[in-house]
mmCIF file of C-alpha atoms in Angstrom:
data_model
loop_
_atom_site.group_PDB
_atom_site.id
_atom_site.type_symbol
_atom_site.label_atom_id
_atom_site.label_comp_id
_atom_site.label_asym_id
_atom_site.label_seq_id
_atom_site.Cartn_x
_atom_site.Cartn_y
_atom_site.Cartn_z
ATOM 1 C CA MET A 1 0.000 0.000 0.000
ATOM 2 C CA LEU A 2 1.445 3.323 -1.031
ATOM 3 C CA LEU A 3 1.749 5.904 1.723
ATOM 4 C CA GLY A 4 2.574 9.552 2.012
ATOM 5 C CA LEU A 5 4.191 10.648 -1.203
ATOM 6 C CA SER A 6 3.733 10.152 -4.901
ATOM 7 C CA LEU A 7 6.201 10.995 -7.600
ATOM 8 C CA VAL A 8 4.976 13.168 -10.451
ATOM 9 C CA LEU A 9 7.523 13.540 -13.205
ATOM 10 C CA VAL A 10 6.567 16.883 -14.667
ATOM 11 C CA ALA A 11 9.899 18.659 -14.709
ATOM 12 C CA CYS A 12 10.885 20.069 -18.087
ATOM 13 C CA GLY A 13 14.094 20.851 -19.927
ATOM 14 C CA THR A 14 16.660 19.130 -22.130
ATOM 15 C CA PRO A 15 18.671 16.279 -20.574
ATOM 16 C CA LYS A 16 22.383 17.089 -20.554
ATOM 17 C CA ARG A 17 23.556 13.931 -18.837
ATOM 18 C CA ASP A 18 24.142 10.437 -20.140
ATOM 19 C CA LEU A 19 20.695 9.210 -19.189
ATOM 20 C CA ARG A 20 18.214 6.627 -20.348
ATOM 21 C CA ILE A 21 15.106 7.671 -22.239
ATOM 22 C CA LYS A 22 13.089 5.327 -20.040
ATOM 23 C CA PRO A 23 14.124 4.741 -16.426
ATOM 24 C CA TYR A 24 15.459 1.503 -15.057
ATOM 25 C CA VAL A 25 13.078 0.543 -12.247
ATOM 26 C CA LYS A 26 13.731 -2.213 -9.748
ATOM 27 C CA GLU A 27 11.810 -2.992 -6.584
ATOM 28 C CA ALA A 28 11.648 -5.514 -3.774
ATOM 29 C CA PHE A 29 9.230 -6.157 -0.934
ATOM 30 C CA THR A 30 11.203 -5.703 2.261
ATOM 31 C CA MET A 31 11.021 -3.742 5.514
ATOM 32 C CA GLY A 32 7.262 -4.287 5.396
ATOM 33 C CA THR A 33 6.798 -2.300 2.207
ATOM 34 C CA TYR A 34 7.801 -2.018 -1.438
ATOM 35 C CA VAL A 35 11.259 -0.516 -1.792
ATOM 36 C CA LYS A 36 11.827 0.866 -5.263
ATOM 37 C CA ILE A 37 14.720 2.501 -7.086
ATOM 38 C CA THR A 38 14.076 4.491 -10.238
ATOM 39 C CA SER A 39 17.370 5.238 -11.999
ATOM 40 C CA TYR A 40 17.955 7.195 -15.203
ATOM 41 C CA ASP A 41 21.711 6.637 -15.459
ATOM 42 C CA LYS A 42 22.924 4.159 -18.040
ATOM 43 C CA GLY A 43 24.845 1.062 -17.001
ATOM 44 C CA HIS A 44 24.105 0.970 -13.278
ATOM 45 C CA GLU A 45 21.840 -2.068 -13.073
ATOM 46 C CA LYS A 46 24.225 -3.910 -10.731
ATOM 47 C CA ASP A 47 24.495 -0.868 -8.473
ATOM 48 C CA VAL A 48 20.722 -0.643 -8.233
ATOM 49 C CA ALA A 49 20.529 -4.325 -7.284
ATOM 50 C CA ALA A 50 23.245 -3.833 -4.671
ATOM 51 C CA ALA A 51 21.401 -0.860 -3.168
ATOM 52 C CA LEU A 52 18.211 -2.913 -2.866
ATOM 53 C CA ALA A 53 20.256 -5.620 -1.163
ATOM 54 C CA ILE A 54 21.188 -3.062 1.514
ATOM 55 C CA ALA A 55 17.499 -2.665 2.412
ATOM 56 C CA LYS A 56 17.019 -6.428 2.534
ATOM 57 C CA ASP A 57 20.045 -6.831 4.778
ATOM 58 C CA TYR A 58 18.842 -4.206 7.259
ATOM 59 C CA ASP A 59 15.384 -5.773 7.274
ATOM 60 C CA LYS A 60 16.861 -9.152 8.133
ATOM 61 C CA LYS A 61 18.968 -7.687 10.933
ATOM 62 C CA THR A 62 16.652 -5.073 12.456
ATOM 63 C CA SER A 63 13.034 -6.200 12.131
ATOM 64 C CA VAL A 64 11.436 -6.645 15.549
ATOM 65 C CA ASN A 65 8.670 -8.670 13.931
ATOM 66 C CA GLN A 66 11.001 -11.228 12.373
ATOM 67 C CA SER A 67 12.447 -14.045 14.411
ATOM 68 C CA GLY A 68 16.221 -14.246 14.295
ATOM 69 C CA SER A 69 17.015 -10.573 13.764
ATOM 70 C CA GLU A 70 19.804 -8.933 15.753
ATOM 71 C CA LEU A 71 17.328 -6.587 17.419
ATOM 72 C CA ASP A 72 15.186 -9.537 18.469
ATOM 73 C CA GLU A 73 18.209 -11.124 20.122
ATOM 74 C CA ILE A 74 19.040 -7.916 21.995
ATOM 75 C CA ASN A 75 15.439 -7.673 23.210
ATOM 76 C CA ASP A 76 15.364 -11.346 24.197
ATOM 77 C CA GLN A 77 18.515 -10.894 26.280
ATOM 78 C CA ALA A 78 17.254 -7.774 28.061
ATOM 79 C CA GLY A 79 18.298 -7.854 31.722
ATOM 80 C CA ILE A 80 20.360 -10.986 31.052
ATOM 81 C CA LYS A 81 23.499 -10.244 29.029
ATOM 82 C CA PRO A 82 25.015 -8.007 26.316
ATOM 83 C CA VAL A 83 24.703 -9.073 22.675
ATOM 84 C CA LYS A 84 27.383 -8.639 20.033
ATOM 85 C CA VAL A 85 25.962 -7.200 16.824
ATOM 86 C CA SER A 86 27.167 -6.415 13.316
ATOM 87 C CA LYS A 87 28.934 -3.149 12.575
ATOM 88 C CA ALA A 88 25.953 -1.831 10.568
ATOM 89 C CA VAL A 89 23.440 -2.491 13.352
ATOM 90 C CA TYR A 90 25.764 -1.089 16.000
ATOM 91 C CA LYS A 91 26.088 2.183 14.073
ATOM 92 C CA LEU A 92 22.299 2.373 13.592
ATOM 93 C CA LEU A 93 21.694 1.836 17.308
ATOM 94 C CA LYS A 94 24.272 4.443 18.329
ATOM 95 C CA ASP A 95 22.654 6.964 15.986
ATOM 96 C CA ALA A 96 19.212 6.071 17.357
ATOM 97 C CA TYR A 97 20.537 6.681 20.873
ATOM 98 C CA ASP A 98 21.777 10.134 19.837
ATOM 99 C CA TYR A 99 18.365 11.030 18.414
ATOM 100 C CA SER A 100 16.687 9.771 21.586
ATOM 101 C CA ASP A 101 19.079 11.828 23.693
ATOM 102 C CA LYS A 102 17.969 15.007 21.921
ATOM 103 C CA GLN A 103 14.610 14.651 23.711
ATOM 104 C CA THR A 104 12.678 15.189 20.502
ATOM 105 C CA GLY A 105 9.767 12.851 21.229
ATOM 106 C CA PHE A 106 11.543 9.854 19.695
ATOM 107 C CA ASP A 107 12.726 7.096 22.041
ATOM 108 C CA MET A 108 14.395 4.006 20.627
ATOM 109 C CA MET A 109 13.025 1.974 23.571
ATOM 110 C CA ILE A 110 9.348 2.490 22.685
ATOM 111 C CA GLY A 111 9.080 -1.266 22.059
ATOM 112 C CA ALA A 112 7.412 -2.134 25.362
ATOM 113 C CA ILE A 113 4.531 0.143 24.356
ATOM 114 C CA SER A 114 4.428 -0.488 20.581
ATOM 115 C CA SER A 115 4.297 -4.251 21.159
ATOM 116 C CA LEU A 116 1.206 -3.768 23.343
ATOM 117 C CA TRP A 117 -0.710 -1.816 20.700
ATOM 118 C CA HIS A 118 0.883 -3.611 17.705
ATOM 119 C CA ILE A 119 -0.937 -1.235 15.352
ATOM 120 C CA GLY A 120 -0.736 -2.337 11.735
ATOM 121 C CA PHE A 121 -0.834 -6.042 12.543
ATOM 122 C CA ASP A 122 -3.683 -8.529 12.799
ATOM 123 C CA ASP A 123 -3.438 -8.713 16.580
ATOM 124 C CA ALA A 124 -3.609 -4.924 17.115
ATOM 125 C CA ARG A 125 -5.613 -3.918 20.188
ATOM 126 C CA LYS A 126 -6.054 -1.107 22.678
ATOM 127 C CA PRO A 127 -4.186 -2.119 25.841
ATOM 128 C CA SER A 128 -5.590 -1.478 29.283
ATOM 129 C CA GLN A 129 -4.386 1.477 31.333
ATOM 130 C CA ALA A 130 -2.821 -0.981 33.761
ATOM 131 C CA GLU A 131 -0.770 -2.537 30.949
ATOM 132 C CA ILE A 132 0.388 0.880 29.764
ATOM 133 C CA ASP A 133 1.298 1.950 33.300
ATOM 134 C CA GLN A 134 3.342 -1.210 33.718
ATOM 135 C CA ALA A 135 5.168 -0.720 30.402
ATOM 136 C CA LEU A 136 5.975 3.009 30.641
ATOM 137 C CA PRO A 137 8.933 2.602 33.063
ATOM 138 C CA LEU A 138 10.512 0.362 30.407
ATOM 139 C CA VAL A 139 10.457 3.148 27.808
ATOM 140 C CA SER A 140 13.771 4.930 28.251
ATOM 141 C CA TYR A 141 16.796 4.989 25.970
ATOM 142 C CA ARG A 142 18.896 5.263 29.149
ATOM 143 C CA LEU A 143 18.215 1.568 29.739
ATOM 144 C CA ILE A 144 20.598 0.670 26.914
ATOM 145 C CA GLU A 145 24.378 0.317 27.286
ATOM 146 C CA PHE A 146 27.020 0.158 24.559
ATOM 147 C CA ASP A 147 30.502 -1.307 24.602
ATOM 148 C CA ASP A 148 32.390 0.181 21.662
ATOM 149 C CA GLN A 149 35.364 -2.120 22.085
ATOM 150 C CA LYS A 150 33.359 -5.341 22.131
ATOM 151 C CA GLN A 151 30.604 -3.940 19.833
ATOM 152 C CA THR A 152 27.930 -5.186 22.205
ATOM 153 C CA VAL A 153 24.523 -3.801 23.164
ATOM 154 C CA TYR A 154 22.817 -4.450 26.484
ATOM 155 C CA ILE A 155 19.327 -3.559 27.697
ATOM 156 C CA THR A 156 19.630 -3.337 31.477
ATOM 157 C CA LYS A 157 16.010 -4.056 32.380
ATOM 158 C CA LYS A 158 14.052 -7.191 31.527
ATOM 159 C CA GLY A 159 10.976 -6.498 29.411
ATOM 160 C CA ALA A 160 12.366 -3.319 27.830
ATOM 161 C CA LYS A 161 12.467 -3.437 24.028
ATOM 162 C CA ILE A 162 14.123 -1.578 21.173
ATOM 163 C CA ASP A 163 11.852 -0.517 18.320
ATOM 164 C CA LEU A 164 13.425 1.578 15.561
ATOM 165 C CA GLY A 165 10.400 1.695 13.279
ATOM 166 C CA ALA A 166 10.272 5.489 13.535
ATOM 167 C CA ILE A 167 13.690 6.014 11.940
ATOM 168 C CA THR A 168 14.788 2.845 10.143
ATOM 169 C CA LYS A 169 13.336 3.691 6.730
ATOM 170 C CA GLY A 170 15.012 7.076 6.617
ATOM 171 C CA TYR A 171 18.290 5.644 7.890
ATOM 172 C CA VAL A 172 18.323 2.827 5.336
ATOM 173 C CA SER A 173 17.296 5.233 2.575
ATOM 174 C CA ASP A 174 20.406 7.268 3.396
ATOM 175 C CA ARG A 175 22.629 4.189 3.214
ATOM 176 C CA MET A 176 21.157 3.210 -0.167
ATOM 177 C CA THR A 177 21.475 6.762 -1.498
ATOM 178 C CA ASP A 178 25.086 7.045 -0.350
ATOM 179 C CA TYR A 179 25.911 3.759 -2.063
ATOM 180 C CA LEU A 180 24.346 4.832 -5.365
ATOM 181 C CA LYS A 181 26.094 8.217 -5.329
ATOM 182 C CA ASP A 182 29.429 6.604 -4.481
ATOM 183 C CA HIS A 183 28.999 4.382 -7.535
ATOM 184 C CA GLY A 184 28.319 7.205 -9.959
ATOM 185 C CA VAL A 185 24.520 7.382 -10.011
ATOM 186 C CA THR A 186 23.496 10.997 -10.682
ATOM 187 C CA THR A 187 19.747 10.920 -11.354
ATOM 188 C CA ALA A 188 17.555 8.574 -9.335
ATOM 189 C CA ILE A 189 14.869 8.188 -6.696
ATOM 190 C CA VAL A 190 15.069 5.837 -3.733
ATOM 191 C CA ASP A 191 11.503 5.156 -2.600
ATOM 192 C CA LEU A 192 10.703 3.306 0.629
ATOM 193 C CA GLY A 193 6.972 2.758 0.547
ATOM 194 C CA SER A 194 6.369 6.265 -0.855
ATOM 195 C CA SER A 195 6.466 7.662 2.687
ATOM 196 C CA SER A 196 10.221 8.180 2.457
ATOM 197 C CA LEU A 197 11.819 9.432 -0.746
ATOM 198 C CA SER A 198 15.460 10.236 -1.364
ATOM 199 C CA LEU A 199 16.097 12.263 -4.512
ATOM 200 C CA ILE A 200 19.498 11.954 -6.172
ATOM 201 C CA GLY A 201 20.394 14.969 -8.259
ATOM 202 C CA HIS A 202 17.892 16.891 -10.347
ATOM 203 C CA SER A 203 15.105 15.620 -12.576
ATOM 204 C CA HIS A 204 15.939 13.484 -15.600
ATOM 205 C CA ARG A 205 14.380 16.165 -17.816
ATOM 206 C CA GLY A 206 17.018 18.788 -17.138
ATOM 207 C CA ALA A 207 20.282 19.274 -15.240
ATOM 208 C CA GLU A 208 18.794 22.223 -13.326
ATOM 209 C CA GLU A 209 15.176 21.042 -13.189
ATOM 210 C CA PRO A 210 13.833 19.737 -9.866
ATOM 211 C CA TRP A 211 11.779 16.633 -9.328
ATOM 212 C CA THR A 212 8.121 17.313 -8.597
ATOM 213 C CA ILE A 213 6.641 15.379 -5.695
ATOM 214 C CA GLY A 214 2.941 14.929 -5.012
ATOM 215 C CA ILE A 215 2.098 15.281 -1.306
ATOM 216 C CA LYS A 216 -0.619 12.752 -0.473
ATOM 217 C CA ASP A 217 -4.088 13.835 0.525
ATOM 218 C CA PRO A 218 -4.587 12.213 3.959
ATOM 219 C CA ASN A 219 -8.372 12.155 3.480
ATOM 220 C CA LYS A 220 -8.605 10.415 0.121
ATOM 221 C CA ALA A 221 -7.356 7.607 -2.065
ATOM 222 C CA VAL A 222 -3.693 6.971 -2.801
ATOM 223 C CA SER A 223 -3.681 8.974 -6.050
ATOM 224 C CA ALA A 224 -5.202 12.145 -4.553
ATOM 225 C CA GLN A 225 -2.813 14.859 -3.436
ATOM 226 C CA VAL A 226 -2.728 18.046 -1.386
ATOM 227 C CA GLY A 227 -0.269 19.711 -3.715
ATOM 228 C CA LEU A 228 3.060 19.550 -5.519
ATOM 229 C CA LEU A 229 6.543 20.130 -4.135
ATOM 230 C CA ASP A 230 9.702 20.839 -6.127
ATOM 231 C CA ALA A 231 12.747 19.117 -4.636
ATOM 232 C CA GLN A 232 16.244 18.004 -5.603
ATOM 233 C CA ASP A 233 19.152 16.223 -3.927
ATOM 234 C CA GLU A 234 17.267 15.895 -0.636
ATOM 235 C CA SER A 235 14.944 13.630 1.280
ATOM 236 C CA VAL A 236 11.180 14.026 1.555
ATOM 237 C CA SER A 237 9.440 12.083 4.324
ATOM 238 C CA THR A 238 5.739 12.125 5.158
ATOM 239 C CA SER A 239 4.054 10.749 8.267
ATOM 240 C CA GLY A 240 0.351 10.837 8.953
ATOM 241 C CA ILE A 241 -2.416 9.495 11.119
ATOM 242 C CA TYR A 242 -3.915 7.814 8.032
ATOM 243 C CA GLU A 243 -0.965 5.450 7.492
ATOM 244 C CA ARG A 244 -1.602 2.759 10.088
ATOM 245 C CA PHE A 245 -4.235 2.987 12.753
ATOM 246 C CA LEU A 246 -6.517 1.062 15.064
ATOM 247 C CA GLU A 247 -10.208 1.876 15.387
ATOM 248 C CA VAL A 248 -11.893 1.056 18.709
ATOM 249 C CA ASP A 249 -15.473 2.110 19.507
ATOM 250 C CA GLY A 250 -15.399 4.674 16.727
ATOM 251 C CA LYS A 251 -12.150 6.305 17.875
ATOM 252 C CA ILE A 252 -9.061 6.269 15.664
ATOM 253 C CA TYR A 253 -5.711 5.474 17.265
ATOM 254 C CA PRO A 254 -2.773 6.226 14.905
ATOM 255 C CA HIS A 255 0.439 4.202 15.071
ATOM 256 C CA LEU A 256 2.575 7.189 16.131
ATOM 257 C CA LEU A 257 3.076 6.601 19.864
ATOM 258 C CA ASP A 258 4.028 9.105 22.531
ATOM 259 C CA PRO A 259 6.763 7.605 24.770
ATOM 260 C CA LYS A 260 5.627 9.809 27.667
ATOM 261 C CA THR A 261 1.976 8.741 27.761
ATOM 262 C CA GLY A 262 1.974 5.350 26.062
ATOM 263 C CA TYR A 263 -0.853 6.481 23.790
ATOM 264 C CA PRO A 264 -0.817 7.692 20.172
ATOM 265 C CA PHE A 265 -0.173 11.401 19.728
ATOM 266 C CA ASP A 266 -3.461 13.292 19.755
ATOM 267 C CA ASN A 267 -3.396 16.844 18.397
ATOM 268 C CA ASP A 268 -4.395 18.854 15.326
ATOM 269 C CA ILE A 269 -1.992 17.258 12.816
ATOM 270 C CA GLN A 270 -3.205 14.980 10.024
ATOM 271 C CA SER A 271 0.126 14.689 8.254
ATOM 272 C CA VAL A 272 3.512 16.349 8.140
ATOM 273 C CA THR A 273 6.084 16.261 5.354
ATOM 274 C CA ILE A 274 9.695 16.903 6.314
ATOM 275 C CA VAL A 275 12.236 18.030 3.716
ATOM 276 C CA SER A 276 15.829 17.471 4.839
ATOM 277 C CA LYS A 277 19.270 16.542 3.574
ATOM 278 C CA LYS A 278 19.148 13.196 5.367
ATOM 279 C CA GLY A 279 16.200 10.820 5.426
ATOM 280 C CA VAL A 280 16.851 9.773 9.019
ATOM 281 C CA ASP A 281 16.390 13.405 10.102
ATOM 282 C CA GLY A 282 13.021 13.530 8.395
ATOM 283 C CA ASP A 283 11.855 10.316 10.047
ATOM 284 C CA ALA A 284 13.037 11.198 13.539
ATOM 285 C CA LEU A 285 11.835 14.792 13.398
ATOM 286 C CA SER A 286 8.381 13.831 12.164
ATOM 287 C CA THR A 287 7.971 12.227 15.591
ATOM 288 C CA THR A 288 9.024 15.531 17.136
ATOM 289 C CA ILE A 289 6.401 17.376 15.108
ATOM 290 C CA PHE A 290 3.617 15.018 16.133
ATOM 291 C CA ALA A 291 4.624 15.523 19.746
ATOM 292 C CA LEU A 292 4.365 19.304 19.391
ATOM 293 C CA GLY A 293 1.305 19.856 17.187
ATOM 294 C CA THR A 294 1.087 22.212 14.207
ATOM 295 C CA LYS A 295 1.891 25.597 15.751
ATOM 296 C CA LYS A 296 4.749 24.536 17.994
ATOM 297 C CA GLY A 297 5.965 22.131 15.321
ATOM 298 C CA TYR A 298 6.055 24.966 12.789
ATOM 299 C CA GLU A 299 8.030 27.090 15.252
ATOM 300 C CA PHE A 300 10.432 24.188 15.834
ATOM 301 C CA VAL A 301 11.096 23.908 12.096
ATOM 302 C CA ALA A 302 11.644 27.672 11.827
ATOM 303 C CA GLN A 303 14.422 27.397 14.422
ATOM 304 C CA HIS A 304 16.282 24.655 12.520
ATOM 305 C CA LYS A 305 17.862 25.765 9.262
ATOM 306 C CA ASP A 306 18.451 22.256 7.886
ATOM 307 C CA ILE A 307 14.783 21.202 7.705
ATOM 308 C CA GLU A 308 11.565 22.454 6.138
ATOM 309 C CA ALA A 309 8.019 21.154 6.532
ATOM 310 C CA ILE A 310 4.502 21.052 5.146
ATOM 311 C CA PHE A 311 1.716 20.544 7.698
ATOM 312 C CA VAL A 312 -1.836 19.388 7.009
ATOM 313 C CA ASP A 313 -4.125 19.860 9.994
ATOM 314 C CA LYS A 314 -7.509 18.373 10.838
ATOM 315 C CA ASP A 315 -9.284 21.518 9.600
ATOM 316 C CA ASN A 316 -7.838 20.836 6.133
ATOM 317 C CA LYS A 317 -5.509 23.817 6.351
ATOM 318 C CA VAL A 318 -1.982 23.599 4.971
ATOM 319 C CA TYR A 319 0.956 25.373 6.615
ATOM 320 C CA VAL A 320 4.208 25.634 4.668
ATOM 321 C CA SER A 321 7.518 26.633 6.240
ATOM 322 C CA LYS A 322 9.098 29.804 4.918
ATOM 323 C CA ASN A 323 11.728 28.358 2.576
ATOM 324 C CA LEU A 324 9.267 25.987 0.888
ATOM 325 C CA LYS A 325 6.627 28.556 -0.033
ATOM 326 C CA ASP A 326 8.120 29.129 -3.483
ATOM 327 C CA ARG A 327 8.500 25.374 -4.010
ATOM 328 C CA PHE A 328 5.036 24.164 -3.042
ATOM 329 C CA GLU A 329 1.687 24.673 -4.732
ATOM 330 C CA ILE A 330 -1.676 23.444 -3.459
ATOM 331 C CA ASP A 331 -3.655 21.312 -5.879
ATOM 332 C CA LYS A 332 -6.535 23.524 -7.008
ATOM 333 C CA LYS A 333 -8.771 20.455 -7.254
ATOM 334 C CA SER A 334 -8.264 19.633 -3.577
ATOM 335 C CA GLU A 335 -10.328 20.844 -0.621
ATOM 336 C CA TYR A 336 -7.312 22.338 1.126
ATOM 337 C CA GLN A 337 -6.418 25.957 1.747
ATOM 338 C CA LEU A 338 -3.258 27.654 2.913
ATOM 339 C CA GLY A 339 -3.475 28.626 6.561
ATOM 340 C CA ASN A 340 -1.828 31.445 8.483
ATOM 341 C CA ILE A 341 0.249 30.049 11.320
ATOM 342 C CA ALA A 342 -0.371 33.244 13.312
ATOM 343 C CA ASP A 343 -4.061 32.306 13.507
ATOM 344 C CA LEU A 344 -3.301 29.164 15.538
ATOM 345 C CA LYS A 345 -3.235 29.319 19.314
#
């Protein structure tokens, strides 16, 4: 199921690079979604295959819903003993710890809560308050210890669990993008389930022409969009309450969980699109935004020069950060209108 973003190739101009007329497209189902690479460079079929293999490798090592993964072993040995992991997983976990330490609303140890709700899976349910109260003390990145010399990871409290679902796609997208660039790919899109896009270079239609990205309408079918965004050589990540959710007694519970309360974030945001140089930043900071709500989230973005954002709130208003206003246009066929952030309390 496609989520978040759609690619609309409407850039114009005359190609000046050694590109294909038709793109080379390769995809694989991994990390719980379809991972696709669209490349316009000639002669890089093996590089595309190798980049897809990176996603498969991370899925095998980091999925908490797949028996035998390195993360599963760490979780199983919580409160018992440290676990030696591969270099790639160790680096991912150290980076996740750094993001958690920034107190942005993301906590790599959310697993004790996310496994209770299990939103997006057949056994999803609303846990009791007693279950949530029991699990909350287990949600703290400070419960994890690293040994750089031995390359081991240890969760100090039994029952605590790592869950990196909030940043893994962006992180892996960065690794795939770096690999492709290092091997000479100049014009391509790395697409992880359409909720996380990494754009390499400019559009295939011109050396100075941006890609044009359709931002998904959170209220309608996959093909409907809020508007179009011009972007190049950057990552575009969208998170929304429409992606995965649980409905209980008529109330919708999105999959984005607040590590402080144990419940899904509940504010005025329907979706937020983060534009950043690194995909992992977009993934991690989308959690920050959902923790803050539209107004405070907008102010947060304004204070950080390396990120931009597009907010869609529950009143169908769209708020675009300052440096994206000339790069984003609302779809005139949609029901959305640009909002004034000053009007929000």
